[in-house]
Each structure stands twice: as C-alpha cells, then as structure tokens.
C-alpha cells in the first residue's frame, strides 16, 4: 500500500498546523525521495488513530546483510574469512597446494573460486566452518572480525558497515520496530558480532546453516558443527527462513540484490502498508558501482520489479551523505 496523504501531512505538520521541529533521525541521508518515503512510512504505521496504525508487536523489519548493511566487494566477506582460515589450516593440509578451490584461495585468486560456483563454496565452507564446537567457531569469528582487514580499503570489515543503514536500524527501533537480519551468510558467522555492530541480538538473525550434533565431551555438553549443509537462506529460502524463525510477515524489508527479491515480494504481499527497500550501489568513488552484470550482489530482476511496482530504490550516490562511519 502506498504512503497515504495522512502520513505525509502528519510528518510535515505539528498538532497546531505548523512545521514540526524534530531531531533528524537520519542525518547521513540526503533529503531525497528515499528518505522521505522511509520517514513517511514510519509515521504512517506508528501514528495512533491512523487507519494504517500497526501495533508494535507486528512491526517487523528484515534486512539482508551482505551489500545491504555492510559491503560485499570484491567478494563476500565471509569468503575472506574462509580464505584466512584456509591459510591458517594449510600446514595441516599439504594437498591444498594443488587441490582446487583451495589452491586458488591460497594464491588469492578469487575468480577461480567464483567460477567454481556453489560447489566450490561448499567445499571451502565445509573445510573451514565444520569439525569444531559452536563455541570454538564463535571464538574464531570474534577474533577475526576484531583484527582482519579488507584487502583494498585496509579497514576492519566491521568498519565497512553503512552509516546510513545504522541510522535506519536505530530509527526503526526508536519507533518500536523489531529488526532482524535475514541473510544468505552463515547464521553462526554473524551471531557473534552483529549485536555490538548493528544492535541486533543473535536471536534476531536468520541465515544459512550447517548441521550440528549434541555431544558430551569430557562430561560437558557441546554442539559440534558437521560438514553438511542444513539450510540455505537465500532467494526463495528467505521467506521460508522468515516463517520458521520469525513467524510474522515483515512490515519492511530491505535488500540489495536479486537474492533478496523473494523476501521483498513476500513482504509486499501482506495486507496493509508495507515498505520495500532496494539499495542500489551507484557510487564508484566512495564504494563500488555495480548491478546487472556483477557476479557479486547482482541486481537485475529485482531492479526491474522495484521500478515496476513502485518500491523504494535507494541510490547510494544520490541519497547518502556518507557511506562508512568516520
């Protein structure tokens, strides 16, 4: 449902018919149509007495992570994590020097890995993410995000989050939305750090997963990560993951690629007002510019559908004053 005239008037006018003087909740956003649509929508669904009022319990907002909350070029950051793990484990696996896709990763050749598709990614994930307890894996992830740096920006990966999106998450929570990550990335790769970075607790993360098994080790109960895929939270998997983990259809959904299209479609199909956001990477100077032809975060079918259905497309170059936190 489009933003109503009531919501726009409420946004612009105070109770006495004058322009309301309010603190800007989105200071890193330019005053463009995207920002106006977000603020008008939040006003629309939170204004008591409005026909479009939505109770707080139903204010669910879902966000893709890679390319939507933090950057994703020139490869998904979890792949960089896996590459660092391959290098750390390589002395125990001399066969990796000639065996693909491990040999390519050891040489830093991501093109070979991308060419190998999901089969190559599966081999890498199983070799680096399994065979340990969940606590051991979480400790490895926490150490990596605290120290590892991006190969081209030399920033820590957790410093390559998008400042405007951090503000959007805070703004929604100030208005009693419950914010979730719904990502194709690994659920246990994200959970150790997303609360400190995004303010999203681990129980509000939906992601891809591998199977785990309960064991007693030296009398202590542990969960052991197995080398077998359990669930892929991408494309059509995202609505399934939302239904399984959240149990409510989102009121707002935000993504940046065709992998998020089904999540936005599922959100749009709900009754009442909904807001679908697509982040379009258009800023080659401050970040990267890519869409239809990219092998990472391709936005093709989703961009067409957004324009056809009137969803909000965020133009990174035009709509954001800054990209990364200072």
C-alpha positions as a printed NumPy array, in Angstrom:
array([[  0.   ,   0.   ,   0.   ],
       [  1.461,   3.424,  -0.89 ],
       [  2.195,   6.042,   1.73 ],
       [ -1.058,   7.87 ,   2.462],
       [ -1.669,  11.608,   2.304],
       [ -2.498,  11.436,   6.016],
       [  1.007,  10.168,   6.802],
       [  2.685,  12.868,   4.733],
       [  0.617,  15.638,   6.369],
       [  1.331,  14.205,   9.819],
       [  5.027,  14.146,   9.002],
       [  5.083,  17.787,   7.896],
       [  2.674,  19.361,  10.365],
       [  2.65 ,  19.546,  14.106],
       [ -0.507,  19.43 ,  16.22 ],
       [ -1.05 ,  23.178,  15.692],
       [ -0.634,  23.096,  11.917],
       [  2.957,  24.367,  11.843],
       [  6.048,  22.593,  10.593],
       [  7.185,  20.266,  13.354],
       [ 10.706,  20.89 ,  14.655],
       [ 12.169,  17.435,  15.227],
       [ 15.632,  15.999,  15.547],
       [ 16.677,  14.444,  12.235],
       [ 16.786,  10.672,  12.848],
       [ 18.633,  10.044,   9.576],
       [ 21.381,  12.694,   9.424],
       [ 23.548,  10.782,   6.939],
       [ 20.737,  10.712,   4.379],
       [ 20.172,  13.479,   1.864],
       [ 16.631,  14.877,   1.842],
       [ 15.588,  12.903,  -1.23 ],
       [ 12.589,  10.761,  -2.112],
       [ 14.081,   7.673,  -0.44 ],
       [ 14.48 ,   9.337,   2.954],
       [ 11.07 ,  10.966,   2.67 ],
       [  9.442,   7.612,   1.856],
       [ 11.07 ,   5.966,   4.89 ],
       [ 10.053,   8.698,   7.337],
       [  6.547,   8.951,   5.906],
       [  6.073,   5.183,   6.156],
       [  7.26 ,   5.016,   9.762],
       [  4.942,   7.91 ,  10.618],
       [  2.09 ,   6.206,   8.781],
       [  2.253,   2.928,  10.685],
       [  3.078,   4.345,  14.137],
       [  0.598,   7.237,  14.315],
       [ -2.121,   6.193,  16.739],
       [ -5.552,   6.978,  15.362],
       [ -4.423,   6.46 ,  11.776],
       [ -6.304,   3.841,   9.772],
       [ -2.863,   2.418,   8.897],
       [ -1.642,   2.147,  12.505],
       [  0.249,  -1.096,  13.182],
       [  0.694,  -2.373,  16.758],
       [  4.334,  -2.601,  17.902],
       [  4.243,  -6.392,  18.076],
       [  3.654,  -6.509,  14.323],
       [  6.373,  -4.016,  13.365],
       [  8.869,  -6.462,  11.89 ],
       [ 11.73 ,  -5.191,   9.712],
       [ 14.093,  -7.569,   7.908],
       [ 17.473,  -6.638,   6.443],
       [ 19.825,  -8.515,   4.195],
       [ 23.416,  -8.197,   5.428],
       [ 25.929,  -8.524,   2.573],
       [ 25.813,  -5.424,   0.387],
       [ 22.925,  -4.001,   2.419],
       [ 24.269,  -3.454,   5.937],
       [ 27.96 ,  -3.866,   5.118],
       [ 29.926,  -4.006,   1.874],
       [ 30.389,  -7.136,  -0.224],
       [ 33.036,  -6.369,  -2.858],
       [ 35.222,  -7.759,  -4.347],
       [ 33.905, -10.881,  -2.592],
       [ 31.521, -11.69 ,   0.228],
       [ 33.311, -11.001,   3.491],
       [ 32.619, -14.486,   4.787],
       [ 34.673, -15.778,   1.861],
       [ 37.592, -13.636,   3.045],
       [ 37.119, -15.184,   6.487],
       [ 37.197, -18.648,   4.918],
       [ 40.326, -17.747,   2.924],
       [ 42.102, -16.681,   6.106],
       [ 41.051, -19.947,   7.716],
       [ 42.388, -21.886,   4.719],
       [ 45.751, -20.156,   5.108],
       [ 45.791, -20.897,   8.84 ],
       [ 44.948, -24.572,   8.283],
       [ 47.114, -25.097,   5.181],
       [ 50.132, -26.553,   7.054],
       [ 47.878, -29.421,   8.121],
       [ 46.712, -29.986,   4.508],
       [ 49.628, -30.072,   2.045],
       [ 47.22 , -31.412,  -0.612],
       [ 45.568, -27.976,  -0.757],
       [ 48.579, -26.597,  -2.614],
       [ 47.33 , -28.308,  -5.772],
       [ 43.697, -29.122,  -4.986],
       [ 41.019, -26.654,  -6.103],
       [ 39.414, -24.471,  -4.904],
       [ 41.905, -24.386,  -2.049],
       [ 44.934, -23.773,  -4.257],
       [ 43.231, -20.739,  -5.804],
       [ 42.357, -19.299,  -2.405],
       [ 45.927, -19.76 ,  -1.197],
       [ 47.063, -17.778,  -4.235],
       [ 44.406, -15.116,  -3.678],
       [ 42.674, -15.965,  -6.969],
       [ 39.018, -15.315,  -6.221],
       [ 37.999, -15.559,  -9.886],
       [ 38.691, -19.307,  -9.883],
       [ 36.599, -19.668,  -6.738],
       [ 33.72 , -17.683,  -8.241],
       [ 33.907, -19.78 , -11.393],
       [ 33.521, -22.907,  -9.288],
       [ 30.087, -21.763,  -8.144],
       [ 28.269, -23.22 ,  -5.157],
       [ 30.245, -26.474,  -5.325],
       [ 33.481, -24.599,  -4.674],
       [ 31.906, -22.507,  -1.928],
       [ 30.525, -25.648,  -0.283],
       [ 33.982, -27.283,  -0.275],
       [ 35.524, -24.193,   1.298],
       [ 32.807, -23.809,   3.938],
       [ 32.941, -27.452,   4.958],
       [ 36.727, -27.323,   5.303],
       [ 36.747, -24.134,   7.385],
       [ 33.442, -23.974,   9.261],
       [ 32.923, -27.561,  10.426],
       [ 34.665, -30.037,  12.719],
       [ 34.56 , -27.873,  15.847],
       [ 32.076, -26.891,  18.523],
       [ 29.807, -23.888,  18.14 ],
       [ 31.678, -22.12 ,  20.954],
       [ 35.035, -22.739,  19.275],
       [ 33.738, -21.403,  15.979],
       [ 32.264, -18.302,  17.615],
       [ 35.611, -17.534,  19.268],
       [ 37.411, -17.806,  15.902],
       [ 34.875, -15.467,  14.282],
       [ 35.123, -12.899,  17.08 ],
       [ 38.916, -12.803,  16.814],
       [ 38.74 , -12.428,  13.034],
       [ 36.25 ,  -9.546,  12.966],
       [ 38.283,  -7.736,  15.637],
       [ 41.519,  -7.862,  13.63 ],
       [ 41.048,  -8.775,   9.941],
       [ 41.207,  -6.006,   7.349],
       [ 39.743,  -5.573,   3.899],
       [ 42.306,  -6.087,   1.082],
       [ 41.586,  -2.804,  -0.728],
       [ 40.404,  -0.362,   1.958],
       [ 42.544,  -1.635,   4.86 ],
       [ 39.551,  -1.087,   7.115],
       [ 38.364,  -3.729,   9.516],
       [ 35.424,  -5.496,   7.936],
       [ 33.131,  -4.4  ,  10.761],
       [ 34.127,  -0.794,   9.987],
       [ 32.76 ,  -1.227,   6.459],
       [ 29.175,  -1.106,   7.627],
       [ 26.93 ,   1.562,   6.147],
       [ 26.398,   4.554,   8.422],
       [ 23.   ,   5.45 ,   6.875],
       [ 21.752,   1.915,   7.483],
       [ 22.929,   2.001,  11.103],
       [ 20.836,   5.141,  11.496],
       [ 17.86 ,   3.458,   9.842],
       [ 18.084,   0.495,  12.233],
       [ 18.188,   2.862,  15.222],
       [ 15.315,   4.939,  13.846],
       [ 13.12 ,   1.877,  13.424],
       [ 13.885,   0.581,  16.896],
       [ 13.092,   4.033,  18.355],
       [  9.677,   3.537,  16.773],
       [  9.229,   0.07 ,  18.296],
       [ 10.164,  -1.977,  15.261],
       [ 11.914,  -5.268,  15.837],
       [ 14.876,  -5.5  ,  13.441],
       [ 16.083,  -8.808,  12.013],
       [ 18.925,  -9.829,   9.732],
       [ 17.825, -12.258,   7.016],
       [ 20.965, -13.135,   5.086],
       [ 22.444, -15.782,   2.847],
       [ 25.523, -15.606,   5.08 ],
       [ 26.15 , -18.116,   7.807],
       [ 23.921, -17.643,  10.839],
       [ 26.725, -18.607,  13.245],
       [ 29.218, -16.439,  11.372],
       [ 27.036, -13.381,  12.033],
       [ 25.722, -14.03 ,  15.52 ],
       [ 28.993, -13.449,  17.438],
       [ 29.314,  -9.796,  16.347],
       [ 26.042,  -8.351,  14.989],
       [ 24.754,  -7.149,  18.361],
       [ 27.815,  -4.979,  19.043],
       [ 27.87 ,  -3.652,  15.449],
       [ 24.182,  -3.345,  14.485],
       [ 22.379,  -3.569,  17.815],
       [ 20.637,  -6.729,  16.582],
       [ 20.752,  -9.591,  19.123],
       [ 21.792, -13.065,  17.942],
       [ 18.286, -14.483,  18.295],
       [ 17.14 , -11.986,  15.635],
       [ 19.474, -13.362,  12.962],
       [ 18.244, -15.655,  10.193],
       [ 20.909, -17.144,   7.956],
       [ 22.277, -20.188,   6.201],
       [ 23.399, -23.011,   8.457],
       [ 25.223, -26.298,   8.609],
       [ 24.026, -29.218,  10.69 ],
       [ 25.052, -29.571,  14.319],
       [ 25.044, -32.511,  16.712],
       [ 24.819, -32.659,  20.503],
       [ 27.692, -34.471,  22.205],
       [ 29.151, -34.941,  25.663],
       [ 32.884, -34.214,  25.684],
       [ 34.642, -34.883,  28.978],
       [ 31.228, -34.764,  30.588],
       [ 30.426, -31.356,  29.098],
       [ 27.534, -30.851,  26.662],
       [ 28.582, -29.264,  23.368],
       [ 27.184, -28.731,  19.881],
       [ 29.503, -29.966,  17.135],
       [ 29.377, -28.418,  13.672],
       [ 29.092, -31.092,  10.968],
       [ 30.304, -30.896,   7.338],
       [ 26.778, -30.917,   5.926],
       [ 24.515, -28.081,   4.761],
       [ 21.318, -27.724,   6.779],
       [ 19.587, -24.677,   5.25 ],
       [ 20.415, -22.058,   2.593],
       [ 18.797, -18.733,   3.442],
       [ 18.923, -17.148,   0.004],
       [ 16.392, -16.294,  -2.707],
       [ 13.281, -18.429,  -2.148],
       [ 14.817, -19.651,   1.097],
       [ 14.459, -16.227,   2.713],
       [ 10.662, -16.251,   3.112],
       [ 10.952, -19.822,   4.398],
       [ 13.545, -18.712,   6.938],
       [ 11.392, -15.755,   7.976],
       [  8.416, -18.033,   8.538],
       [ 10.494, -20.557,  10.503],
       [ 12.452, -18.134,  12.691],
       [ 10.2  , -15.076,  12.994],
       [  6.646, -16.281,  12.41 ],
       [  5.386, -12.898,  11.195],
       [  5.438, -11.36 ,   7.73 ],
       [  7.713,  -8.285,   7.668],
       [  6.265,  -4.802,   7.544],
       [  9.519,  -3.547,   5.998],
       [ 12.141,  -5.471,   4.055],
       [ 15.481,  -4.178,   2.802],
       [ 17.905,  -5.808,   0.381],
       [ 20.3  ,  -5.045,  -2.445],
       [ 20.318,  -7.974,  -4.848],
       [ 18.203, -10.488,  -6.731],
       [ 18.89 , -12.839,  -3.832],
       [ 16.568, -10.636,  -1.768],
       [ 13.762, -10.42 ,  -4.314],
       [ 11.585, -13.161,  -2.838],
       [ 11.875, -11.599,   0.625],
       [ 10.63 ,  -8.277,  -0.75 ],
       [  7.872,  -9.989,  -2.735],
       [  6.741, -11.86 ,   0.38 ],
       [  6.714,  -8.624,   2.358],
       [  4.802,  -6.736,  -0.348],
       [  2.1  ,  -9.434,  -0.457],
       [  0.986,  -8.708,   3.096],
       [ -2.136,  -6.731,   3.885],
       [ -1.88 ,  -3.094,   4.858],
       [  1.06 ,  -0.698,   4.421],
       [  4.452,  -2.193,   3.58 ],
       [  7.812,  -0.692,   2.642],
       [ 10.213,  -2.479,   0.317],
       [ 13.726,  -1.019,   0.034],
       [ 16.377,  -1.845,  -2.562],
       [ 19.865,  -0.422,  -2.06 ],
       [ 21.396,   0.338,  -5.478],
       [ 25.202,   0.519,  -5.499],
       [ 25.866,   3.54 ,  -7.704],
       [ 28.891,   5.123,  -6.033],
       [ 32.175,   4.016,  -7.598],
       [ 34.09 ,   6.765,  -5.826],
       [ 33.118,   6.112,  -2.201],
       [ 32.299,   2.409,  -2.552],
       [ 31.583,   0.342,  -5.689],
       [ 29.136,   0.757,  -8.575],
       [ 27.532,  -2.486,  -9.753],
       [ 24.179,  -4.034, -10.53 ],
       [ 23.042,  -6.157, -13.505],
       [ 26.351,  -7.699, -14.591],
       [ 28.003,  -8.219, -11.226],
       [ 28.893, -11.73 , -10.075],
       [ 28.585, -10.442,  -6.503],
       [ 25.298,  -8.919,  -5.388],
       [ 23.718,  -8.849,  -8.84 ],
       [ 20.681,  -6.567,  -9.005],
       [ 18.832,  -7.185, -12.268],
       [ 15.364,  -8.698, -11.977],
       [ 14.886,  -7.029,  -8.612],
       [ 15.677,  -3.594, -10.015],
       [ 13.104,  -4.043, -12.75 ],
       [ 10.45 ,  -5.24 , -10.323],
       [ 11.163,  -2.401,  -7.901],
       [ 10.626,   0.18 , -10.615],
       [  7.506,  -1.562, -11.939],
       [  5.881,  -1.898,  -8.524],
       [  6.958,   1.421,  -7.069],
       [  9.265,   0.061,  -4.383],
       [ 11.804,   2.482,  -2.917],
       [ 15.217,   2.278,  -4.592],
       [ 17.992,   3.86 ,  -2.534],
       [ 20.594,   5.439,  -4.809],
       [ 23.788,   5.266,  -2.766],
       [ 25.48 ,   8.139,  -4.589],
       [ 22.5  ,  10.483,  -4.559],
       [ 20.765,   9.549,  -1.304],
       [ 23.66 ,   9.162,   1.158],
       [ 25.848,  11.954,   2.502],
       [ 28.383,   9.41 ,   3.781],
       [ 28.81 ,   5.692,   3.235],
       [ 31.008,   4.312,   6.017],
       [ 31.283,   5.589,   9.599],
       [ 34.017,   8.134,  10.13 ]])
